[in-house]
mmCIF file with all atom_site columns, C-alpha atoms in Angstrom:
data_model
loop_
_atom_site.group_PDB
_atom_site.id
_atom_site.type_symbol
_atom_site.label_atom_id
_atom_site.label_alt_id
_atom_site.label_comp_id
_atom_site.label_asym_id
_atom_site.label_entity_id
_atom_site.label_seq_id
_atom_site.pdbx_PDB_ins_code
_atom_site.Cartn_x
_atom_site.Cartn_y
_atom_site.Cartn_z
_atom_site.occupancy
_atom_site.B_iso_or_equiv
_atom_site.pdbx_formal_charge
_atom_site.auth_seq_id
_atom_site.auth_comp_id
_atom_site.auth_asym_id
_atom_site.auth_atom_id
_atom_site.pdbx_PDB_model_num
ATOM 1   C CA . MET A 1 1   ? 11.607  25.851  10.806 1.00 52.00 ? 1   MET A CA 1
ATOM 2   C CA . THR A 1 2   ? 9.407   24.289  8.161  1.00 62.00 ? 2   THR A CA 1
ATOM 3   C CA . SER A 1 3   ? 7.581   21.099  9.323  1.00 83.00 ? 3   SER A CA 1
ATOM 4   C CA . SER A 1 4   ? 4.985   19.083  8.138  1.00 89.00 ? 4   SER A CA 1
ATOM 5   C CA . ILE A 1 5   ? 2.628   16.163  9.338  1.00 92.00 ? 5   ILE A CA 1
ATOM 6   C CA . THR A 1 6   ? 1.672   13.515  7.070  1.00 95.00 ? 6   THR A CA 1
ATOM 7   C CA . VAL A 1 7   ? -1.218  10.980  8.333  1.00 96.00 ? 7   VAL A CA 1
ATOM 8   C CA . ILE A 1 8   ? -1.149  7.822   6.108  1.00 97.00 ? 8   ILE A CA 1
ATOM 9   C CA . THR A 1 9   ? -4.630  5.728   6.512  1.00 97.00 ? 9   THR A CA 1
ATOM 10  C CA . THR A 1 10  ? -5.393  2.052   6.400  1.00 96.00 ? 10  THR A CA 1
ATOM 11  C CA . ALA A 1 11  ? -7.247  3.193   3.155  1.00 96.00 ? 11  ALA A CA 1
ATOM 12  C CA . ASN A 1 12  ? -3.643  4.068   1.844  1.00 94.00 ? 12  ASN A CA 1
ATOM 13  C CA . ARG A 1 13  ? -4.429  7.437   1.664  1.00 96.00 ? 13  ARG A CA 1
ATOM 14  C CA . ALA A 1 14  ? -1.982  10.457  2.591  1.00 96.00 ? 14  ALA A CA 1
ATOM 15  C CA . ARG A 1 15  ? -3.003  13.635  4.158  1.00 96.00 ? 15  ARG A CA 1
ATOM 16  C CA . ARG A 1 16  ? -0.259  16.287  4.787  1.00 95.00 ? 16  ARG A CA 1
ATOM 17  C CA . PHE A 1 17  ? -0.697  19.212  7.209  1.00 93.00 ? 17  PHE A CA 1
ATOM 18  C CA . VAL A 1 18  ? 1.466   21.992  8.141  1.00 90.00 ? 18  VAL A CA 1
ATOM 19  C CA . PRO A 1 19  ? 1.540   23.523  11.727 1.00 86.00 ? 19  PRO A CA 1
ATOM 20  C CA . THR A 1 20  ? 0.213   27.103  11.865 1.00 78.00 ? 20  THR A CA 1
ATOM 21  C CA . ASP A 1 21  ? 3.068   28.212  14.010 1.00 78.00 ? 21  ASP A CA 1
ATOM 22  C CA . GLU A 1 22  ? 6.286   27.381  16.380 1.00 75.00 ? 22  GLU A CA 1
ATOM 23  C CA . ALA A 1 23  ? 3.861   27.381  19.584 1.00 78.00 ? 23  ALA A CA 1
ATOM 24  C CA . ARG A 1 24  ? 1.593   24.710  17.726 1.00 80.00 ? 24  ARG A CA 1
ATOM 25  C CA . LEU A 1 25  ? 4.276   22.492  16.624 1.00 78.00 ? 25  LEU A CA 1
ATOM 26  C CA . GLU A 1 26  ? 5.714   22.627  20.143 1.00 79.00 ? 26  GLU A CA 1
ATOM 27  C CA . ALA A 1 27  ? 2.190   21.202  21.423 1.00 82.00 ? 27  ALA A CA 1
ATOM 28  C CA . ILE A 1 28  ? 2.538   18.326  18.790 1.00 83.00 ? 28  ILE A CA 1
ATOM 29  C CA . VAL A 1 29  ? 6.212   17.528  19.896 1.00 78.00 ? 29  VAL A CA 1
ATOM 30  C CA . ASP A 1 30  ? 5.182   17.456  23.410 1.00 80.00 ? 30  ASP A CA 1
ATOM 31  C CA . SER A 1 31  ? 2.207   14.940  22.596 1.00 80.00 ? 31  SER A CA 1
ATOM 32  C CA . LEU A 1 32  ? 4.889   12.802  21.026 1.00 77.00 ? 32  LEU A CA 1
ATOM 33  C CA . ARG A 1 33  ? 6.130   11.596  24.660 1.00 75.00 ? 33  ARG A CA 1
ATOM 34  C CA . ARG A 1 34  ? 2.992   9.933   24.803 1.00 74.00 ? 34  ARG A CA 1
ATOM 35  C CA . SER A 1 35  ? 3.139   8.425   21.381 1.00 71.00 ? 35  SER A CA 1
ATOM 36  C CA . GLY A 1 36  ? 2.347   4.970   22.688 1.00 73.00 ? 36  GLY A CA 1
ATOM 37  C CA . GLN A 1 37  ? -1.221  6.497   23.147 1.00 83.00 ? 37  GLN A CA 1
ATOM 38  C CA . LEU A 1 38  ? -1.715  7.929   19.558 1.00 85.00 ? 38  LEU A CA 1
ATOM 39  C CA . PHE A 1 39  ? -3.324  4.843   18.243 1.00 90.00 ? 39  PHE A CA 1
ATOM 40  C CA . SER A 1 40  ? -4.961  3.382   21.196 1.00 86.00 ? 40  SER A CA 1
ATOM 41  C CA . GLY A 1 41  ? -8.636  4.273   20.701 1.00 80.00 ? 41  GLY A CA 1
ATOM 42  C CA . LYS A 1 42  ? -8.814  8.101   20.972 1.00 89.00 ? 42  LYS A CA 1
ATOM 43  C CA . PRO A 1 43  ? -9.005  9.727   17.519 1.00 93.00 ? 43  PRO A CA 1
ATOM 44  C CA . LEU A 1 44  ? -6.411  12.048  15.987 1.00 93.00 ? 44  LEU A CA 1
ATOM 45  C CA . ILE A 1 45  ? -7.821  15.508  15.519 1.00 93.00 ? 45  ILE A CA 1
ATOM 46  C CA . ILE A 1 46  ? -5.960  18.085  13.479 1.00 93.00 ? 46  ILE A CA 1
ATOM 47  C CA . GLY A 1 47  ? -7.679  21.405  12.919 1.00 90.00 ? 47  GLY A CA 1
ATOM 48  C CA . SER A 1 48  ? -7.184  24.990  11.818 1.00 87.00 ? 48  SER A CA 1
ATOM 49  C CA . GLY A 1 49  ? -9.428  27.767  11.109 1.00 86.00 ? 49  GLY A CA 1
ATOM 50  C CA . ALA A 1 50  ? -10.254 26.439  7.707  1.00 90.00 ? 50  ALA A CA 1
ATOM 51  C CA . GLN A 1 51  ? -11.128 22.922  8.811  1.00 93.00 ? 51  GLN A CA 1
ATOM 52  C CA . THR A 1 52  ? -11.146 20.097  11.240 1.00 95.00 ? 52  THR A CA 1
ATOM 53  C CA . GLU A 1 53  ? -10.328 16.524  9.975  1.00 95.00 ? 53  GLU A CA 1
ATOM 54  C CA . VAL A 1 54  ? -10.791 13.650  12.564 1.00 96.00 ? 54  VAL A CA 1
ATOM 55  C CA . PHE A 1 55  ? -9.242  10.163  12.052 1.00 96.00 ? 55  PHE A CA 1
ATOM 56  C CA . ALA A 1 56  ? -10.253 7.104   13.835 1.00 95.00 ? 56  ALA A CA 1
ATOM 57  C CA . ALA A 1 57  ? -7.329  5.954   15.748 1.00 93.00 ? 57  ALA A CA 1
ATOM 58  C CA . ALA A 1 58  ? -7.849  2.219   13.845 1.00 92.00 ? 58  ALA A CA 1
ATOM 59  C CA . SER A 1 59  ? -7.682  3.713   10.753 1.00 95.00 ? 59  SER A CA 1
ATOM 60  C CA . ILE A 1 60  ? -4.245  5.274   11.043 1.00 96.00 ? 60  ILE A CA 1
ATOM 61  C CA . ALA A 1 61  ? -1.492  3.363   9.446  1.00 97.00 ? 61  ALA A CA 1
ATOM 62  C CA . CYS A 1 62  ? 1.263   5.863   10.086 1.00 96.00 ? 62  CYS A CA 1
ATOM 63  C CA . VAL A 1 63  ? 1.987   9.326   10.985 1.00 94.00 ? 63  VAL A CA 1
ATOM 64  C CA . GLU A 1 64  ? 5.184   10.913  9.693  1.00 93.00 ? 64  GLU A CA 1
ATOM 65  C CA . ILE A 1 65  ? 6.410   14.420  11.148 1.00 89.00 ? 65  ILE A CA 1
ATOM 66  C CA . GLU A 1 66  ? 9.212   16.161  8.809  1.00 87.00 ? 66  GLU A CA 1
ATOM 67  C CA . SER A 1 67  ? 11.219  18.360  10.619 1.00 80.00 ? 67  SER A CA 1
ATOM 68  C CA . SER A 1 68  ? 14.684  20.095  10.619 1.00 76.00 ? 68  SER A CA 1
ATOM 69  C CA . ARG A 1 69  ? 14.467  19.511  14.668 1.00 76.00 ? 69  ARG A CA 1
ATOM 70  C CA . ASP A 1 70  ? 15.727  16.111  16.012 1.00 75.00 ? 70  ASP A CA 1
ATOM 71  C CA . LEU A 1 71  ? 12.514  15.033  17.583 1.00 76.00 ? 71  LEU A CA 1
ATOM 72  C CA . GLU A 1 72  ? 13.792  11.321  18.372 1.00 75.00 ? 72  GLU A CA 1
ATOM 73  C CA . ALA A 1 73  ? 14.653  12.437  21.908 1.00 71.00 ? 73  ALA A CA 1
ATOM 74  C CA . ASP A 1 74  ? 11.036  13.087  22.465 1.00 68.00 ? 74  ASP A CA 1
ATOM 75  C CA . LEU A 1 75  ? 9.888   9.478   21.485 1.00 73.00 ? 75  LEU A CA 1
ATOM 76  C CA . PRO A 1 76  ? 9.916   6.512   23.973 1.00 66.00 ? 76  PRO A CA 1
ATOM 77  C CA . SER A 1 77  ? 12.823  4.313   24.005 1.00 66.00 ? 77  SER A CA 1
ATOM 78  C CA . GLN A 1 78  ? 12.484  1.076   21.599 1.00 67.00 ? 78  GLN A CA 1
ATOM 79  C CA . HIS A 1 79  ? 15.008  -0.983  23.472 1.00 65.00 ? 79  HIS A CA 1
ATOM 80  C CA . ASN A 1 80  ? 17.984  -0.727  21.207 1.00 76.00 ? 80  ASN A CA 1
ATOM 81  C CA . LEU A 1 81  ? 16.005  -1.204  18.005 1.00 82.00 ? 81  LEU A CA 1
ATOM 82  C CA . SER A 1 82  ? 16.740  1.390   15.452 1.00 88.00 ? 82  SER A CA 1
ATOM 83  C CA . LEU A 1 83  ? 14.533  1.678   12.095 1.00 92.00 ? 83  LEU A CA 1
ATOM 84  C CA . THR A 1 84  ? 15.383  3.975   9.127  1.00 93.00 ? 84  THR A CA 1
ATOM 85  C CA . ALA A 1 85  ? 13.033  4.170   5.889  1.00 95.00 ? 85  ALA A CA 1
ATOM 86  C CA . LEU A 1 86  ? 14.753  3.387   2.757  1.00 95.00 ? 86  LEU A CA 1
ATOM 87  C CA . THR A 1 87  ? 14.718  5.458   -0.461 1.00 94.00 ? 87  THR A CA 1
ATOM 88  C CA . PRO A 1 88  ? 13.901  3.358   -3.518 1.00 93.00 ? 88  PRO A CA 1
ATOM 89  C CA . GLU A 1 89  ? 17.565  3.754   -4.912 1.00 94.00 ? 89  GLU A CA 1
ATOM 90  C CA . GLN A 1 90  ? 18.683  1.970   -1.285 1.00 93.00 ? 90  GLN A CA 1
ATOM 91  C CA . ARG A 1 91  ? 16.013  -0.482  -2.033 1.00 93.00 ? 91  ARG A CA 1
ATOM 92  C CA . ALA A 1 92  ? 17.819  -1.535  -5.145 1.00 94.00 ? 92  ALA A CA 1
ATOM 93  C CA . GLU A 1 93  ? 21.042  -1.821  -3.847 1.00 92.00 ? 93  GLU A CA 1
ATOM 94  C CA . PRO A 1 94  ? 22.394  -5.275  -2.627 1.00 90.00 ? 94  PRO A CA 1
ATOM 95  C CA . PHE A 1 95  ? 22.004  -6.092  1.131  1.00 87.00 ? 95  PHE A CA 1
ATOM 96  C CA . VAL A 1 96  ? 23.624  -8.296  2.998  1.00 82.00 ? 96  VAL A CA 1
ATOM 97  C CA . GLY A 1 97  ? 23.004  -7.979  6.814  1.00 84.00 ? 97  GLY A CA 1
ATOM 98  C CA . GLY A 1 98  ? 22.758  -10.617 9.669  1.00 81.00 ? 98  GLY A CA 1
ATOM 99  C CA . LEU A 1 99  ? 24.651  -11.129 13.115 1.00 79.00 ? 99  LEU A CA 1
ATOM 100 C CA . SER A 1 100 ? 27.809  -9.388  13.837 1.00 80.00 ? 100 SER A CA 1
ATOM 101 C CA . GLY A 1 101 ? 28.708  -10.373 17.634 1.00 79.00 ? 101 GLY A CA 1
ATOM 102 C CA . ASP A 1 102 ? 25.702  -9.038  19.583 1.00 81.00 ? 102 ASP A CA 1
ATOM 103 C CA . HIS A 1 103 ? 24.431  -6.503  16.819 1.00 85.00 ? 103 HIS A CA 1
ATOM 104 C CA . PHE A 1 104 ? 22.179  -7.192  13.909 1.00 85.00 ? 104 PHE A CA 1
ATOM 105 C CA . SER A 1 105 ? 21.253  -5.712  10.815 1.00 89.00 ? 105 SER A CA 1
ATOM 106 C CA . ALA A 1 106 ? 18.325  -6.427  8.477  1.00 90.00 ? 106 ALA A CA 1
ATOM 107 C CA . ARG A 1 107 ? 15.863  -4.987  5.849  1.00 94.00 ? 107 ARG A CA 1
ATOM 108 C CA . VAL A 1 108 ? 12.134  -5.209  7.127  1.00 93.00 ? 108 VAL A CA 1
ATOM 109 C CA . GLU A 1 109 ? 9.246   -4.437  5.184  1.00 95.00 ? 109 GLU A CA 1
ATOM 110 C CA . PHE A 1 110 ? 6.183   -4.007  7.054  1.00 96.00 ? 110 PHE A CA 1
ATOM 111 C CA . PHE A 1 111 ? 2.487   -4.168  5.364  1.00 97.00 ? 111 PHE A CA 1
ATOM 112 C CA . PHE A 1 112 ? -0.498  -2.484  6.138  1.00 97.00 ? 112 PHE A CA 1
ATOM 113 C CA . ILE A 1 113 ? -4.351  -2.766  5.839  1.00 96.00 ? 113 ILE A CA 1
ATOM 114 C CA . GLY A 1 114 ? -5.167  -1.001  2.721  1.00 96.00 ? 114 GLY A CA 1
ATOM 115 C CA . GLY A 1 115 ? -1.599  -1.929  0.993  1.00 96.00 ? 115 GLY A CA 1
ATOM 116 C CA . HIS A 1 116 ? 0.525   0.758   2.742  1.00 96.00 ? 116 HIS A CA 1
ATOM 117 C CA . VAL A 1 117 ? 4.211   -0.700  2.741  1.00 97.00 ? 117 VAL A CA 1
ATOM 118 C CA . LEU A 1 118 ? 7.157   0.705   4.770  1.00 96.00 ? 118 LEU A CA 1
ATOM 119 C CA . TYR A 1 119 ? 10.729  -0.324  3.713  1.00 97.00 ? 119 TYR A CA 1
ATOM 120 C CA . MET A 1 120 ? 13.321  -0.065  6.435  1.00 95.00 ? 120 MET A CA 1
ATOM 121 C CA . ALA A 1 121 ? 16.608  -1.031  7.419  1.00 94.00 ? 121 ALA A CA 1
ATOM 122 C CA . ALA A 1 122 ? 16.646  -2.282  10.957 1.00 91.00 ? 122 ALA A CA 1
ATOM 123 C CA . GLU A 1 123 ? 19.622  -2.472  13.591 1.00 90.00 ? 123 GLU A CA 1
ATOM 124 C CA . GLY A 1 124 ? 20.074  -3.007  17.072 1.00 85.00 ? 124 GLY A CA 1
ATOM 125 C CA . VAL A 1 125 ? 21.493  -4.955  19.837 1.00 82.00 ? 125 VAL A CA 1
ATOM 126 C CA . ARG A 1 126 ? 20.656  -8.598  20.031 1.00 77.00 ? 126 ARG A CA 1
ATOM 127 C CA . LYS A 1 127 ? 19.180  -10.032 23.396 1.00 71.00 ? 127 LYS A CA 1
ATOM 128 C CA . PRO A 1 128 ? 21.362  -12.717 24.895 1.00 68.00 ? 128 PRO A CA 1
ATOM 129 C CA . ALA A 1 129 ? 18.478  -14.899 26.049 1.00 67.00 ? 129 ALA A CA 1
ATOM 130 C CA . LEU A 1 130 ? 16.549  -16.661 23.358 1.00 63.00 ? 130 LEU A CA 1
ATOM 131 C CA . ALA A 1 131 ? 13.211  -16.105 25.196 1.00 60.00 ? 131 ALA A CA 1
ATOM 132 C CA . GLU A 1 132 ? 13.771  -12.337 24.883 1.00 66.00 ? 132 GLU A CA 1
ATOM 133 C CA . ARG A 1 133 ? 14.718  -12.457 21.395 1.00 60.00 ? 133 ARG A CA 1
ATOM 134 C CA . LEU A 1 134 ? 11.466  -14.612 20.467 1.00 60.00 ? 134 LEU A CA 1
ATOM 135 C CA . MET A 1 135 ? 9.288   -12.069 22.568 1.00 64.00 ? 135 MET A CA 1
ATOM 136 C CA . ASN A 1 136 ? 11.047  -9.215  20.259 1.00 67.00 ? 136 ASN A CA 1
ATOM 137 C CA . LEU A 1 137 ? 9.917   -11.025 17.235 1.00 69.00 ? 137 LEU A CA 1
ATOM 138 C CA . THR A 1 138 ? 6.242   -11.733 17.925 1.00 72.00 ? 138 THR A CA 1
ATOM 139 C CA . GLY A 1 139 ? 5.710   -8.491  20.365 1.00 78.00 ? 139 GLY A CA 1
ATOM 140 C CA . LEU A 1 140 ? 6.110   -6.202  17.356 1.00 83.00 ? 140 LEU A CA 1
ATOM 141 C CA . PHE A 1 141 ? 2.183   -6.511  16.551 1.00 86.00 ? 141 PHE A CA 1
ATOM 142 C CA . GLU A 1 142 ? 1.369   -5.906  20.574 1.00 86.00 ? 142 GLU A CA 1
ATOM 143 C CA . ARG A 1 143 ? 3.264   -2.713  21.130 1.00 87.00 ? 143 ARG A CA 1
ATOM 144 C CA . PRO A 1 144 ? 1.512   0.530   21.245 1.00 88.00 ? 144 PRO A CA 1
ATOM 145 C CA . ALA A 1 145 ? 3.596   2.356   18.524 1.00 89.00 ? 145 ALA A CA 1
ATOM 146 C CA . LEU A 1 146 ? 6.673   1.674   16.521 1.00 90.00 ? 146 LEU A CA 1
ATOM 147 C CA . HIS A 1 147 ? 8.730   4.824   15.674 1.00 90.00 ? 147 HIS A CA 1
ATOM 148 C CA . TYR A 1 148 ? 11.144  5.353   12.768 1.00 94.00 ? 148 TYR A CA 1
ATOM 149 C CA . ARG A 1 149 ? 13.439  7.718   10.731 1.00 91.00 ? 149 ARG A CA 1
ATOM 150 C CA . PRO A 1 150 ? 11.668  8.416   7.233  1.00 92.00 ? 150 PRO A CA 1
ATOM 151 C CA . ALA A 1 151 ? 13.927  8.862   4.560  1.00 89.00 ? 151 ALA A CA 1
ATOM 152 C CA . GLN A 1 152 ? 12.986  12.819  4.100  1.00 84.00 ? 152 GLN A CA 1
ATOM 153 C CA . GLY A 1 153 ? 14.184  13.100  7.771  1.00 84.00 ? 153 GLY A CA 1
ATOM 154 C CA . GLY A 1 154 ? 12.118  13.798  10.892 1.00 86.00 ? 154 GLY A CA 1
ATOM 155 C CA . ILE A 1 155 ? 10.231  10.838  12.570 1.00 90.00 ? 155 ILE A CA 1
ATOM 156 C CA . GLY A 1 156 ? 7.495   8.300   11.500 1.00 92.00 ? 156 GLY A CA 1
ATOM 157 C CA . LEU A 1 157 ? 4.993   6.386   14.071 1.00 92.00 ? 157 LEU A CA 1
ATOM 158 C CA . MET A 1 158 ? 3.748   3.226   12.942 1.00 94.00 ? 158 MET A CA 1
ATOM 159 C CA . ASN A 1 159 ? 0.212   1.747   13.983 1.00 95.00 ? 159 ASN A CA 1
ATOM 160 C CA . PRO A 1 160 ? 1.095   -2.288  14.746 1.00 94.00 ? 160 PRO A CA 1
ATOM 161 C CA . ARG A 1 161 ? -2.421  -2.989  14.909 1.00 93.00 ? 161 ARG A CA 1
ATOM 162 C CA . ALA A 1 162 ? -2.797  -1.745  11.455 1.00 95.00 ? 162 ALA A CA 1
ATOM 163 C CA . MET A 1 163 ? -0.003  -3.922  10.115 1.00 95.00 ? 163 MET A CA 1
ATOM 164 C CA . THR A 1 164 ? -1.038  -7.205  8.379  1.00 96.00 ? 164 THR A CA 1
ATOM 165 C CA . ARG A 1 165 ? 2.530   -8.665  8.306  1.00 95.00 ? 165 ARG A CA 1
ATOM 166 C CA . PHE A 1 166 ? 6.205   -7.831  8.293  1.00 93.00 ? 166 PHE A CA 1
ATOM 167 C CA . VAL A 1 167 ? 8.966   -9.624  6.499  1.00 92.00 ? 167 VAL A CA 1
ATOM 168 C CA . ILE A 1 168 ? 12.762  -9.572  7.710  1.00 89.00 ? 168 ILE A CA 1
ATOM 169 C CA . THR A 1 169 ? 15.725  -10.391 5.372  1.00 89.00 ? 169 THR A CA 1
ATOM 170 C CA . PRO A 1 170 ? 17.921  -12.332 6.062  1.00 87.00 ? 170 PRO A CA 1
ATOM 171 C CA . GLY A 1 171 ? 15.736  -14.728 7.990  1.00 84.00 ? 171 GLY A CA 1
ATOM 172 C CA . VAL A 1 172 ? 15.942  -14.953 11.641 1.00 80.00 ? 172 VAL A CA 1
ATOM 173 C CA . PRO A 1 173 ? 18.115  -17.707 12.910 1.00 77.00 ? 173 PRO A CA 1
ATOM 174 C CA . ASP A 1 174 ? 16.058  -18.165 15.904 1.00 77.00 ? 174 ASP A CA 1
ATOM 175 C CA . LEU A 1 175 ? 12.441  -18.842 15.114 1.00 79.00 ? 175 LEU A CA 1
ATOM 176 C CA . PRO A 1 176 ? 9.868   -20.212 17.883 1.00 80.00 ? 176 PRO A CA 1
ATOM 177 C CA . SER A 1 177 ? 9.138   -23.912 18.117 1.00 80.00 ? 177 SER A CA 1
ATOM 178 C CA . ASP A 1 178 ? 5.917   -23.611 16.380 1.00 82.00 ? 178 ASP A CA 1
ATOM 179 C CA . ALA A 1 179 ? 6.835   -21.589 13.576 1.00 82.00 ? 179 ALA A CA 1
ATOM 180 C CA . TRP A 1 180 ? 6.355   -23.214 10.127 1.00 87.00 ? 180 TRP A CA 1
ATOM 181 C CA . PHE A 1 181 ? 9.737   -23.876 8.010  1.00 85.00 ? 181 PHE A CA 1
ATOM 182 C CA . ALA A 1 182 ? 8.917   -23.319 4.337  1.00 89.00 ? 182 ALA A CA 1
ATOM 183 C CA . GLU A 1 183 ? 10.418  -21.238 1.406  1.00 90.00 ? 183 GLU A CA 1
ATOM 184 C CA . ALA A 1 184 ? 8.278   -18.007 -0.036 1.00 88.00 ? 184 ALA A CA 1
ATOM 185 C CA . GLN A 1 185 ? 7.167   -18.471 -3.491 1.00 90.00 ? 185 GLN A CA 1
ATOM 186 C CA . SER A 1 186 ? 5.415   -16.082 -5.810 1.00 85.00 ? 186 SER A CA 1
ATOM 187 C CA . VAL A 1 187 ? 1.841   -16.928 -6.240 1.00 86.00 ? 187 VAL A CA 1
#
């Protein structure tokens, strides 16, 4: 099983690592069960006999683990929200999302400190209560981590504290009462 780990920092730099053996990969996968703590303040340490790298939790935008193994079962639930990274070809395709019964589909662009951007397809079940829908919209920044499926497979974890903004297309029909209503224009 070939696996790799990519750490993307808020300096928009990516570092790639390869686990040294299957037992080491198992320890990494086991830590995914506590992925909500990954960005909580304790540094991420990745080491080998050749070198050790230490990442400040606040400086990590994303961590992606590419593996032929299905790692999604090792992650905590995201409450009916599925995020999948889009390839450049998929981003160029026309998109029509929105509501269909109690399900939604949208494209979401996540922007991070330092300039890193993730382009996602989002799908899920729409919460029946307006208060719950608004909480899901505004609460993304407050979650300990968000996970997604990278375009190349495996799993990815986003640090919401490193996000500067996100853009949802099409627009959300139910906005908070204090939201500003205006159309975006290029500057």
